[in-house]
Amino acid sequence: LNMQTVQRQTRWSERTRRISPGVLLTVLVGCGVSGPAVSAFIPQTPHEKYEFAVRQMGLQQTALGHEWIVAGHEALTRALPIATPYRELGYFDPREAQAIGYRLDMDRGQRLEVEVEVVGDEPAQVFIDLFRQVSDTIRPTRHVANADSNSYRFGYIAQRAATYVLRLQPEMLRGGRYSVRIVTGASLSFPVLGQDTRAIRSGFGASRDGGRRRHRGVDIFAPRGTPVLAAVDGMVTSTRPNRLGGRVVWLSDLRGQRFYYAHLDSVAVRRRQGVSAGDTLGFVGNTGNARTTPPHLHFMVRFGSAGAVDPYPFLHQPPQNPQTLAVDTELIGGWVRATEDSIRVQRSPISMANVLRAVPRHTPMRILGGTGRWYRVSLPDGETGFVAADVIESAMRPLRSVQLADGGLVLTRPEETAIVMDSLNAGAELPVLGEFQDFLYVRTPQGRVGWMTLD
């Protein structure tokens, strides 16, 4: 019965991946499929459209369809924290429903760039979605961006400082090796020619006038006459001077952002003039209330209804090259085991990261990906984390052999309720590849690998 069910769900899943979500929706609506699922929810993203089609075809009632939907949700709640720039080489097993979540913090104004590459004879369509974590126990994440269908890259500018989760999930029964590159950086062109954030000497929120007010921008110091540049494409909305700023320029863009350039020595644009990022607006000076200070640009960002916000994350360009991959890429997708008495499985690929648990020697684990000098692994009970590359070895070489006195059952997982994958007769001799709790990880005479209880 189980094999028949698997065969049926495999045939249905094969049909699903051959039909685009858009075609499925057209067929379903055209055939009169209705009810709450259709009327109450209109899928917007490629992932939502695919899941909608899966549900409308009834595939969520199969083991594979149900696991695919669950994997997508669990990737959000179990996302692993990373620091950018980040690069990982990973593997999606087409025989399993998989998804991966990466958790990262971003400040308002930072730009996120994501690039994914999938390789293989028949590479999968990978759905790429970005979510923001919120303080809601019912819906702890909010969708904020996604890559287009059949696209493997996208960019996003953070609208607020928050923790974000990037989710990658391939369609059912498709997979292969993939690489992902995640970087964060400036969303604005730097507004002073030849300078960067190292030229900022007075930051946002600094005290002014004996504490009576706060600095609402950043001061970028440069020689008098240095060109001041448009940070974005936009329109000049004002060049009217004022007492504090002296000669100034106000610039607005299509996203509702306004930029204030103050203390200019001279202005090179006029009101209602359209400009492109990098165009000269004026020149560094010390007009207004900056007459007693060295020449500098006072640069302010007003972000929609939020008012003045810290420009630094908008301008800072951190390193863009991820750490060099220094792991054995041939092990990715396969099974390995611990080589030391107690190895640390960590929450993130950083030496001082929180330890999820310590596992003993010979514990098997499956490698899901590699980054820097770390492997991302899945333990036999499903928990995932990172282990150092120098404390594991391939699990294909036997540790020893055991001979069955009374025969036994080989299971798909180290659980007594797991599915039986093979039944062996008394006298069978099995290579032992690893140990986990009360189970042995073994290879059968037919070459299959699975789990047997110690007794």
XYZ file of C-alpha atoms in Angstrom, residues 11-374:
364
model
C 3.094 10.583 -10.923
C 0.952 13.507 -9.699
C 4.055 15.484 -8.725
C 5.648 14.825 -12.115
C 2.529 16.285 -13.732
C 2.640 19.292 -11.414
C 6.181 20.244 -12.328
C 5.428 19.961 -16.051
C 2.544 22.422 -15.807
C 3.199 26.030 -14.908
C 1.253 27.491 -11.941
C -0.390 30.005 -14.268
C -1.754 27.269 -16.524
C -2.957 25.296 -13.511
C -4.841 28.318 -12.181
C -6.472 28.912 -15.570
C -7.589 25.287 -15.793
C -8.857 25.207 -12.218
C -10.895 28.398 -12.500
C -12.117 27.505 -15.986
C -13.356 24.141 -14.718
C -15.395 25.810 -12.019
C -13.094 25.089 -9.056
C -14.369 27.406 -6.365
C -14.774 27.722 -2.626
C -12.915 29.552 0.159
C -9.429 28.626 -1.116
C -10.068 30.383 -4.437
C -12.251 33.275 -3.330
C -10.412 34.205 -0.111
C -6.835 34.043 -1.338
C -5.289 35.385 -4.518
C -1.711 34.120 -4.912
C 0.767 36.820 -5.845
C 4.298 35.422 -5.725
C 5.644 32.479 -7.773
C 5.860 30.416 -4.563
C 2.261 31.216 -3.615
C 1.036 30.336 -7.101
C 2.860 27.016 -7.028
C 1.547 26.127 -3.553
C -1.967 27.202 -4.588
C -1.811 24.826 -7.552
C -0.530 22.013 -5.333
C -3.435 22.468 -2.941
C -6.079 22.761 -5.655
C -4.893 19.483 -7.200
C -5.183 17.793 -3.800
C -1.452 17.067 -3.614
C -1.252 18.480 -0.090
C -2.943 15.238 0.998
C -0.009 13.167 -0.283
C 3.101 12.698 1.826
C 5.317 14.582 -0.617
C 2.924 17.487 -1.124
C 2.313 17.885 2.607
C 6.031 17.754 3.401
C 6.773 20.367 0.715
C 4.302 22.817 2.252
C 5.565 22.126 5.783
C 9.194 22.534 4.689
C 8.420 26.002 3.339
C 6.905 27.131 6.641
C 9.588 25.524 8.809
C 12.330 27.251 6.809
C 10.992 30.539 8.207
C 10.814 29.433 11.839
C 14.098 27.489 11.803
C 16.162 29.920 9.725
C 19.873 29.856 10.505
C 21.549 33.203 11.322
C 24.266 34.363 8.928
C 26.477 37.409 8.498
C 27.020 39.043 5.123
C 28.808 38.772 2.774
C 27.798 35.098 2.656
C 28.260 32.346 0.094
C 27.153 28.744 0.343
C 27.339 25.747 -1.954
C 24.465 23.398 -1.195
C 22.390 20.505 -2.465
C 18.651 20.031 -2.827
C 17.774 16.318 -2.912
C 15.021 15.858 -5.544
C 13.713 12.859 -3.581
C 12.850 15.025 -0.583
C 10.830 18.149 0.164
C 13.392 20.742 1.220
C 13.707 24.450 1.925
C 16.367 26.560 3.586
C 16.054 29.802 5.523
C 18.844 32.298 6.214
C 18.300 34.906 8.932
C 20.101 38.260 8.823
C 19.754 41.713 10.349
C 19.535 44.838 8.199
C 19.340 48.531 8.984
C 16.959 50.893 7.240
C 18.455 51.927 3.918
C 20.722 48.908 3.424
C 20.511 47.164 0.078
C 20.334 43.356 -0.088
C 21.576 41.522 -3.183
C 20.842 37.816 -3.667
C 22.177 35.593 -6.450
C 21.360 31.893 -6.785
C 22.786 29.462 -9.327
C 21.422 25.944 -9.783
C 23.368 23.307 -11.705
C 22.373 19.878 -12.978
C 21.043 18.044 -16.012
C 17.522 19.255 -15.186
C 17.933 22.140 -12.717
C 15.030 23.015 -10.476
C 13.055 26.221 -10.376
C 13.985 27.692 -6.989
C 11.542 30.079 -5.334
C 13.368 32.961 -3.625
C 11.410 34.955 -1.049
C 12.331 37.519 1.594
C 10.376 37.963 4.841
C 10.599 40.410 7.723
C 10.196 39.179 11.280
C 7.497 40.919 13.314
C 6.217 40.657 16.891
C 3.165 38.592 16.046
C 2.795 35.128 17.552
C 0.285 34.058 14.891
C 2.147 35.371 11.827
C 5.731 36.048 12.937
C 6.943 36.912 9.433
C 5.715 39.238 6.686
C 6.569 38.742 3.028
C 8.406 41.778 1.628
C 10.070 40.738 -1.653
C 10.711 37.880 -4.047
C 12.539 37.027 -7.241
C 10.480 36.841 -10.406
C 9.614 33.483 -11.985
C 12.644 31.813 -13.561
C 14.912 34.497 -12.080
C 17.715 33.668 -9.689
C 18.628 37.120 -8.446
C 16.942 40.128 -6.882
C 17.662 43.210 -4.814
C 15.811 44.820 -1.933
C 16.280 48.033 0.056
C 15.317 47.641 3.716
C 12.401 49.906 4.601
C 13.103 49.538 8.317
C 15.702 48.110 10.672
C 14.658 44.529 11.370
C 15.547 40.866 11.184
C 14.859 39.339 7.776
C 14.586 35.738 6.572
C 15.600 34.702 3.071
C 13.947 31.452 1.965
C 15.035 29.207 -0.914
C 12.772 26.329 -1.925
C 12.856 24.216 -5.099
C 9.749 22.808 -6.728
C 8.819 19.226 -5.900
C 10.860 16.329 -7.293
C 13.498 18.692 -8.661
C 16.838 19.564 -7.166
C 20.569 19.552 -7.651
C 23.545 21.533 -6.483
C 23.167 25.236 -5.986
C 25.217 28.213 -4.875
C 23.844 31.276 -3.140
C 25.563 34.631 -2.644
C 24.079 37.121 -0.176
C 25.566 40.598 0.258
C 24.418 43.857 1.808
C 25.620 47.326 0.944
C 24.824 50.950 0.288
C 21.577 51.898 -1.406
C 22.823 55.409 -2.266
C 25.736 56.728 -4.294
C 28.160 58.530 -2.006
C 27.354 62.273 -2.103
C 30.942 63.635 -2.037
C 33.328 62.884 -4.875
C 36.261 60.662 -3.928
C 35.081 60.049 -0.349
C 33.373 57.247 1.580
C 31.982 56.781 5.092
C 35.476 57.159 6.569
C 35.088 60.897 5.885
C 32.094 61.113 8.268
C 33.245 62.744 11.518
C 29.950 63.743 13.061
C 27.205 61.163 13.145
C 23.443 61.140 13.324
C 21.952 62.075 16.700
C 25.020 63.889 18.052
C 24.298 66.689 20.522
C 24.096 70.266 19.213
C 23.784 73.690 20.929
C 24.540 72.330 24.395
C 22.024 69.523 24.068
C 19.129 71.688 22.902
C 18.913 69.793 19.602
C 20.230 66.711 17.855
C 22.212 66.340 14.677
C 19.724 65.190 12.025
C 22.268 64.030 9.462
C 25.975 63.269 9.028
C 28.871 65.632 8.317
C 31.184 64.527 5.503
C 34.458 66.446 5.513
C 36.332 67.213 2.287
C 38.389 70.089 0.815
C 36.520 73.215 -0.184
C 35.262 72.998 -3.739
C 34.987 69.175 -3.811
C 31.979 68.263 -6.009
C 28.805 67.298 -4.135
C 26.900 64.593 -6.029
C 23.328 63.394 -6.398
C 22.936 60.213 -4.334
C 20.015 59.001 -6.502
C 18.130 59.754 -9.670
C 15.602 62.468 -8.816
C 14.465 66.047 -9.031
C 15.766 69.169 -7.307
C 12.876 70.569 -5.284
C 14.576 73.593 -3.705
C 17.824 75.588 -3.717
C 16.617 78.321 -1.383
C 19.304 79.185 1.237
C 18.591 79.309 4.967
C 20.265 80.549 8.143
C 21.520 77.186 9.450
C 22.356 75.407 6.214
C 23.593 78.362 4.186
C 23.542 77.402 0.529
C 21.523 74.170 0.237
C 19.927 71.747 -2.205
C 16.838 69.601 -1.603
C 16.552 66.494 -3.823
C 13.606 64.040 -4.040
C 13.396 60.597 -5.661
C 10.515 58.412 -6.858
C 10.527 56.342 -3.637
C 9.439 59.309 -1.541
C 12.888 59.951 -0.092
C 14.169 63.529 0.336
C 17.840 64.464 0.621
C 19.209 67.659 2.141
C 22.651 69.000 1.168
C 23.823 71.903 3.338
C 26.783 74.289 3.840
C 27.562 74.318 0.100
C 30.159 76.787 -1.169
C 28.078 77.152 -4.329
C 25.100 75.491 -6.011
C 25.255 74.035 -9.543
C 21.581 73.152 -10.146
C 18.214 74.876 -10.219
C 14.776 74.058 -8.837
C 12.772 71.417 -10.769
C 15.870 70.182 -12.542
C 16.049 66.423 -13.081
C 19.353 64.776 -12.162
C 20.928 61.318 -12.283
C 22.944 59.673 -9.518
C 26.473 61.072 -9.685
C 25.531 64.423 -11.209
C 27.086 67.473 -9.550
C 24.682 69.474 -7.354
C 27.192 71.913 -5.887
C 30.521 72.123 -4.079
C 31.675 71.548 -0.494
C 31.877 74.674 1.666
C 31.062 75.948 5.164
C 28.233 78.415 4.662
C 25.422 78.959 7.181
C 26.186 78.088 10.803
C 29.305 76.129 9.712
C 31.400 79.278 9.167
C 33.724 78.405 12.068
C 34.264 74.764 11.033
C 36.341 73.186 8.259
C 34.492 72.719 4.938
C 32.090 69.780 4.957
C 28.746 68.576 3.625
C 25.837 68.178 6.004
C 23.820 65.333 4.444
C 20.349 64.420 5.677
C 17.876 61.718 4.561
C 14.149 62.064 5.190
C 12.458 58.705 4.698
C 8.704 58.986 4.084
C 6.682 59.469 7.256
C 9.662 58.424 9.407
C 11.228 61.867 9.099
C 14.994 62.254 9.322
C 16.789 58.912 9.606
C 20.429 57.909 10.015
C 22.072 58.179 6.576
C 25.023 55.964 7.504
C 23.460 52.580 6.497
C 22.344 54.174 3.213
C 25.958 55.129 2.459
C 28.187 52.460 4.001
C 29.613 49.875 1.603
C 30.924 46.863 3.559
C 33.115 44.118 2.001
C 31.366 42.407 -0.903
C 33.499 39.265 -1.278
C 32.344 36.285 0.824
C 34.833 34.069 2.595
C 36.614 31.610 0.307
C 35.016 28.160 0.236
C 37.479 25.817 1.993
C 35.514 22.568 2.336
C 35.428 19.325 0.356
C 32.596 20.056 -2.053
C 32.386 16.372 -3.034
C 30.900 15.625 0.396
C 27.967 18.012 -0.072
C 24.739 16.027 -0.304
C 26.294 12.929 1.281
C 26.592 11.445 4.754
C 29.525 12.051 7.094
C 30.250 11.233 10.736
C 31.940 12.898 13.705
C 35.616 12.071 14.181
C 36.060 13.412 17.732
C 34.583 12.392 21.077
C 32.376 15.468 21.205
C 31.895 17.955 18.373
C 29.897 21.169 18.477
C 26.903 21.725 16.251
C 26.507 25.507 16.099
C 23.712 27.886 15.262
C 25.796 29.824 12.732
C 29.160 29.450 10.936
C 31.104 31.629 13.372
C 33.671 30.302 15.866
C 31.978 31.971 18.866
C 28.393 31.150 17.821
C 25.884 29.526 20.161
C 26.214 25.754 20.419
C 22.990 23.894 19.661
C 24.312 20.610 21.022
C 27.389 18.427 21.210
C 27.315 15.045 19.455
C 29.592 12.064 20.144
C 32.089 10.371 17.864
C 30.644 8.391 14.933
C 27.366 10.348 14.895
C 26.143 10.380 11.257
C 24.990 13.634 9.709
C 24.045 14.698 6.228
C 25.819 17.638 4.636
C 23.343 20.143 3.187
C 25.852 22.840 2.283
C 29.269 24.338 2.789
C 30.408 27.887 3.546
C 33.929 29.048 4.379
C 35.407 26.337 6.627
C 32.013 25.104 7.816
